[in-house]
Tab-separated table of C-alpha atoms in Angstrom:
chain	number	residue	atom	x	y	z
A	219	MET	CA	121.080	26.042	26.550
A	220	LYS	CA	121.246	23.121	28.458
A	221	LEU	CA	117.623	22.318	29.165
A	222	PHE	CA	115.928	23.791	25.235
A	223	ARG	CA	119.087	20.675	23.764
A	224	ILE	CA	117.094	17.992	26.286
A	225	ALA	CA	113.614	19.690	24.768
A	226	ALA	CA	114.674	19.357	20.891
A	227	ALA	CA	115.760	15.554	21.808
A	228	LEU	CA	112.934	15.277	22.950
A	229	VAL	CA	110.963	16.535	20.438
A	230	VAL	CA	113.787	14.434	17.567
A	231	ALA	CA	112.991	11.724	19.487
A	232	PHE	CA	108.668	12.024	19.691
A	233	ALA	CA	108.686	12.517	15.530
A	234	THR	CA	110.904	9.919	14.348
A	235	ALA	CA	108.904	6.759	17.118
A	236	GLY	CA	105.655	6.890	15.365
A	237	SER	CA	107.245	6.755	11.545
A	238	VAL	CA	109.779	3.689	12.386
A	239	HIS	CA	108.481	-0.381	11.812
A	240	ALA	CA	110.671	-2.045	13.226
A	241	ALA	CA	109.720	-5.255	11.405
A	242	SER	CA	110.068	-9.013	12.943
A	243	ASN	CA	111.084	-11.872	12.190
A	244	ASP	CA	107.924	-12.969	10.724
A	245	ASP	CA	107.803	-10.383	8.281
A	246	TYR	CA	111.166	-11.286	6.712
A	247	LEU	CA	111.311	-14.440	4.524
A	248	THR	CA	114.120	-15.874	3.098
A	249	ILE	CA	114.611	-17.575	-0.814
A	250	GLN	CA	116.902	-20.022	-1.222
A	251	LEU	CA	118.570	-19.389	-4.799
A	252	LYS	CA	121.620	-21.903	-6.200
A	253	ASP	CA	124.395	-19.083	-5.964
A	254	GLY	CA	121.894	-17.661	-2.304
A	255	PRO	CA	119.960	-16.872	-0.618
A	256	VAL	CA	117.605	-13.825	-0.280
A	257	VAL	CA	116.215	-11.850	2.176
A	258	ILE	CA	112.747	-10.222	2.045
A	259	GLU	CA	111.070	-7.781	3.901
A	260	LEU	CA	107.199	-8.371	3.962
A	261	LEU	CA	104.963	-5.063	4.348
A	262	PRO	CA	102.304	-6.659	6.464
A	263	ASP	CA	101.180	-3.256	6.994
A	264	VAL	CA	100.729	-1.973	3.439
A	265	ALA	CA	99.364	-5.730	1.313
A	266	PRO	CA	98.264	-7.487	4.481
A	267	LYS	CA	95.901	-10.169	3.299
A	268	HIS	CA	98.956	-10.968	1.016
A	269	VAL	CA	101.630	-11.278	2.810
A	270	ALA	CA	99.644	-13.425	5.068
A	271	GLN	CA	98.927	-15.705	2.479
A	272	ILE	CA	103.239	-16.057	0.905
A	273	LYS	CA	104.444	-16.645	5.078
A	274	GLU	CA	101.299	-19.501	5.202
A	275	LEU	CA	102.143	-21.761	2.341
A	276	ALA	CA	106.051	-20.614	2.809
A	277	LYS	CA	105.321	-22.584	6.181
A	278	LYS	CA	103.668	-25.300	4.245
A	279	GLY	CA	106.453	-25.966	2.453
A	280	GLU	CA	104.612	-24.837	-0.748
A	281	TYR	CA	107.234	-22.367	-2.764
A	282	ASP	CA	110.186	-24.781	-2.153
A	283	ASN	CA	111.581	-26.588	-5.616
A	284	VAL	CA	108.971	-24.036	-7.039
A	285	ALA	CA	110.405	-22.700	-10.885
A	286	PHE	CA	110.836	-19.093	-12.179
A	287	HIS	CA	109.285	-19.962	-15.054
A	288	ARG	CA	108.598	-15.949	-15.983
A	289	VAL	CA	112.295	-13.586	-16.468
A	290	ILE	CA	111.633	-10.832	-18.566
A	291	ASP	CA	116.162	-8.875	-18.617
A	292	GLY	CA	115.922	-5.242	-17.318
A	293	PHE	CA	112.388	-6.215	-15.453
A	294	MET	CA	111.660	-9.496	-13.368
A	295	ALA	CA	111.141	-12.861	-11.843
A	296	GLN	CA	108.766	-14.883	-12.024
A	297	THR	CA	107.654	-17.365	-9.645
A	298	GLY	CA	105.525	-18.565	-7.251
A	299	ASP	CA	103.540	-21.379	-9.413
A	300	VAL	CA	102.857	-23.786	-6.526
A	301	GLN	CA	99.817	-26.259	-8.087
A	302	TYR	CA	102.047	-26.491	-11.908
A	303	GLY	CA	105.647	-24.769	-10.999
A	304	ASP	CA	107.670	-27.417	-8.482
A	305	MET	CA	110.063	-28.826	-10.277
A	306	ASN	CA	110.315	-31.526	-7.501
A	307	ASP	CA	106.494	-32.870	-7.978
A	308	GLY	CA	103.706	-31.563	-10.852
A	309	TYR	CA	105.886	-29.426	-13.180
A	310	ASP	CA	104.008	-28.610	-16.057
A	311	PRO	CA	106.103	-26.323	-18.717
A	312	LYS	CA	103.114	-24.875	-20.523
A	313	LEU	CA	101.098	-23.923	-18.011
A	314	ALA	CA	103.859	-22.440	-15.135
A	315	GLY	CA	102.122	-19.806	-14.876
A	316	THR	CA	98.771	-19.903	-14.806
A	317	GLY	CA	98.338	-21.600	-11.238
A	318	GLY	CA	97.865	-20.971	-7.867
A	319	SER	CA	97.833	-23.077	-4.660
A	320	SER	CA	94.197	-24.449	-2.730
A	321	LEU	CA	93.961	-21.103	-1.430
A	322	PRO	CA	91.711	-18.025	-2.402
A	323	ASP	CA	92.417	-15.779	-4.562
A	324	LEU	CA	92.929	-12.043	-2.944
A	325	PRO	CA	91.363	-8.446	-3.433
A	326	ALA	CA	94.173	-6.484	-4.236
A	327	GLU	CA	96.088	-4.191	-1.501
A	328	PHE	CA	97.088	-1.388	-4.213
A	329	SER	CA	98.942	1.922	-2.457
A	330	GLY	CA	101.656	3.975	-2.444
A	331	VAL	CA	104.573	2.229	-3.063
A	332	PRO	CA	106.435	2.485	-5.587
A	333	PHE	CA	107.927	-0.630	-7.946
A	334	GLU	CA	111.858	0.410	-8.034
A	335	ARG	CA	114.741	-2.232	-8.378
A	336	GLY	CA	114.351	-5.180	-5.614
A	337	THR	CA	110.167	-4.688	-5.032
A	338	ILE	CA	108.528	-7.931	-4.922
A	339	GLY	CA	104.479	-7.834	-6.323
A	340	MET	CA	102.067	-10.068	-6.852
A	341	ALA	CA	101.460	-11.262	-9.639
A	342	ARG	CA	97.469	-11.759	-11.028
A	343	ALA	CA	95.666	-12.384	-14.131
A	344	GLN	CA	93.249	-9.438	-16.086
A	345	ASP	CA	91.099	-9.079	-12.829
A	346	PRO	CA	92.857	-6.971	-10.269
A	347	ASN	CA	91.203	-9.666	-7.854
A	348	SER	CA	92.825	-12.109	-9.125
A	349	ALA	CA	96.322	-12.407	-7.272
A	350	ASN	CA	97.596	-15.883	-5.448
A	351	SER	CA	101.267	-17.665	-4.883
A	352	GLN	CA	102.745	-15.931	-7.909
A	353	PHE	CA	104.930	-12.884	-7.315
A	354	PHE	CA	107.660	-11.417	-8.725
A	355	ILE	CA	111.013	-9.739	-8.309
A	356	MET	CA	111.453	-6.268	-10.211
A	357	PHE	CA	115.446	-6.312	-11.636
A	358	ALA	CA	114.979	-2.212	-12.348
A	359	GLU	CA	112.734	0.871	-11.631
A	360	GLY	CA	109.068	-0.378	-12.950
A	361	GLY	CA	106.719	3.107	-12.070
A	362	PHE	CA	103.968	1.794	-14.468
A	363	LEU	CA	102.890	-0.804	-12.552
A	364	ASN	CA	102.325	1.140	-9.154
A	365	GLY	CA	98.783	1.376	-8.599
A	366	GLN	CA	97.862	-1.630	-10.506
A	367	TYR	CA	99.681	-4.585	-8.768
A	368	THR	CA	99.784	-5.666	-4.967
A	369	VAL	CA	103.729	-4.788	-3.792
A	370	VAL	CA	104.228	-7.629	-0.676
A	371	GLY	CA	108.007	-6.673	0.039
A	372	LYS	CA	111.298	-5.680	-0.815
A	373	VAL	CA	114.473	-7.642	-1.352
A	374	VAL	CA	117.328	-6.398	1.439
A	375	ALA	CA	119.700	-8.699	1.369
A	376	GLY	CA	120.682	-11.040	-1.717
A	377	MET	CA	120.121	-8.695	-4.604
A	378	GLU	CA	122.948	-9.818	-5.831
A	379	TYR	CA	121.742	-13.251	-6.735
A	380	VAL	CA	118.361	-12.485	-8.611
A	381	ASP	CA	120.409	-11.419	-10.690
A	382	LYS	CA	121.835	-14.559	-11.069
A	383	ILE	CA	118.348	-15.926	-12.077
A	384	LYS	CA	118.233	-17.614	-15.962
A	385	ARG	CA	116.397	-15.470	-17.906
A	386	GLY	CA	114.059	-16.144	-20.550
A	387	GLN	CA	114.057	-15.884	-24.125
A	388	GLY	CA	110.741	-14.734	-25.955
A	389	GLY	CA	108.955	-11.239	-25.360
A	390	ASN	CA	106.563	-12.767	-22.184
A	391	GLY	CA	109.991	-14.344	-21.135
A	392	GLU	CA	109.844	-18.137	-20.781
A	393	VAL	CA	112.389	-19.926	-19.520
A	394	SER	CA	113.561	-23.391	-20.393
A	395	ASP	CA	115.203	-25.574	-17.583
A	396	PRO	CA	114.407	-22.764	-14.672
A	397	ASP	CA	116.281	-21.329	-11.776
A	398	ARG	CA	113.642	-22.094	-9.247
A	399	MET	CA	113.592	-21.534	-5.761
A	400	ILE	CA	114.951	-23.576	-3.482
A	401	LYS	CA	113.486	-23.207	-0.174
A	402	VAL	CA	111.299	-20.833	1.184
A	403	THR	CA	111.576	-20.247	5.138
A	404	VAL	CA	109.640	-17.896	6.661
A	405	GLY	CA	111.674	-15.237	9.207
A	406	ARG	CA	115.443	-14.334	8.160
A	407	ASN	CA	117.431	-17.354	8.225
């Protein structure tokens, strides 16, 4: 009987070992908002090019002070326009949401990861291969986005602070005097 228990334990251990992914500290992004920090687990196995670009921009400080220019209650909060969204350097409310970064646009990395509350997706133009620096955080489930936008991560702590981001007015969610990402760093800080 004891041998059977040991064998069963080994089977369970081997079966789960391949499916467990332990994220390194480098696979997290911390966004400091006015109300507190938001920790995002990035998914490099799902969208390696997009995750690498986000991390590169964060390490350069490009996301610091960037506005949440489009926020739709019950849907999502969009940010990441480092070209026109930096509220300390070059902020243009008329252009925020139309810019990117000095890095190239990325080819789509669609996956089977669903858009749920807390999912981080890459914003893009009509061309699926046009994502650059902008991303959005889901307030709620958005299955209609599945397979249409690249998923890059998920909020693992601080979603209550995301919920406090100032909402926009009108159908497109444009925000006057928007909240911002105060500081964005790679790692769980």
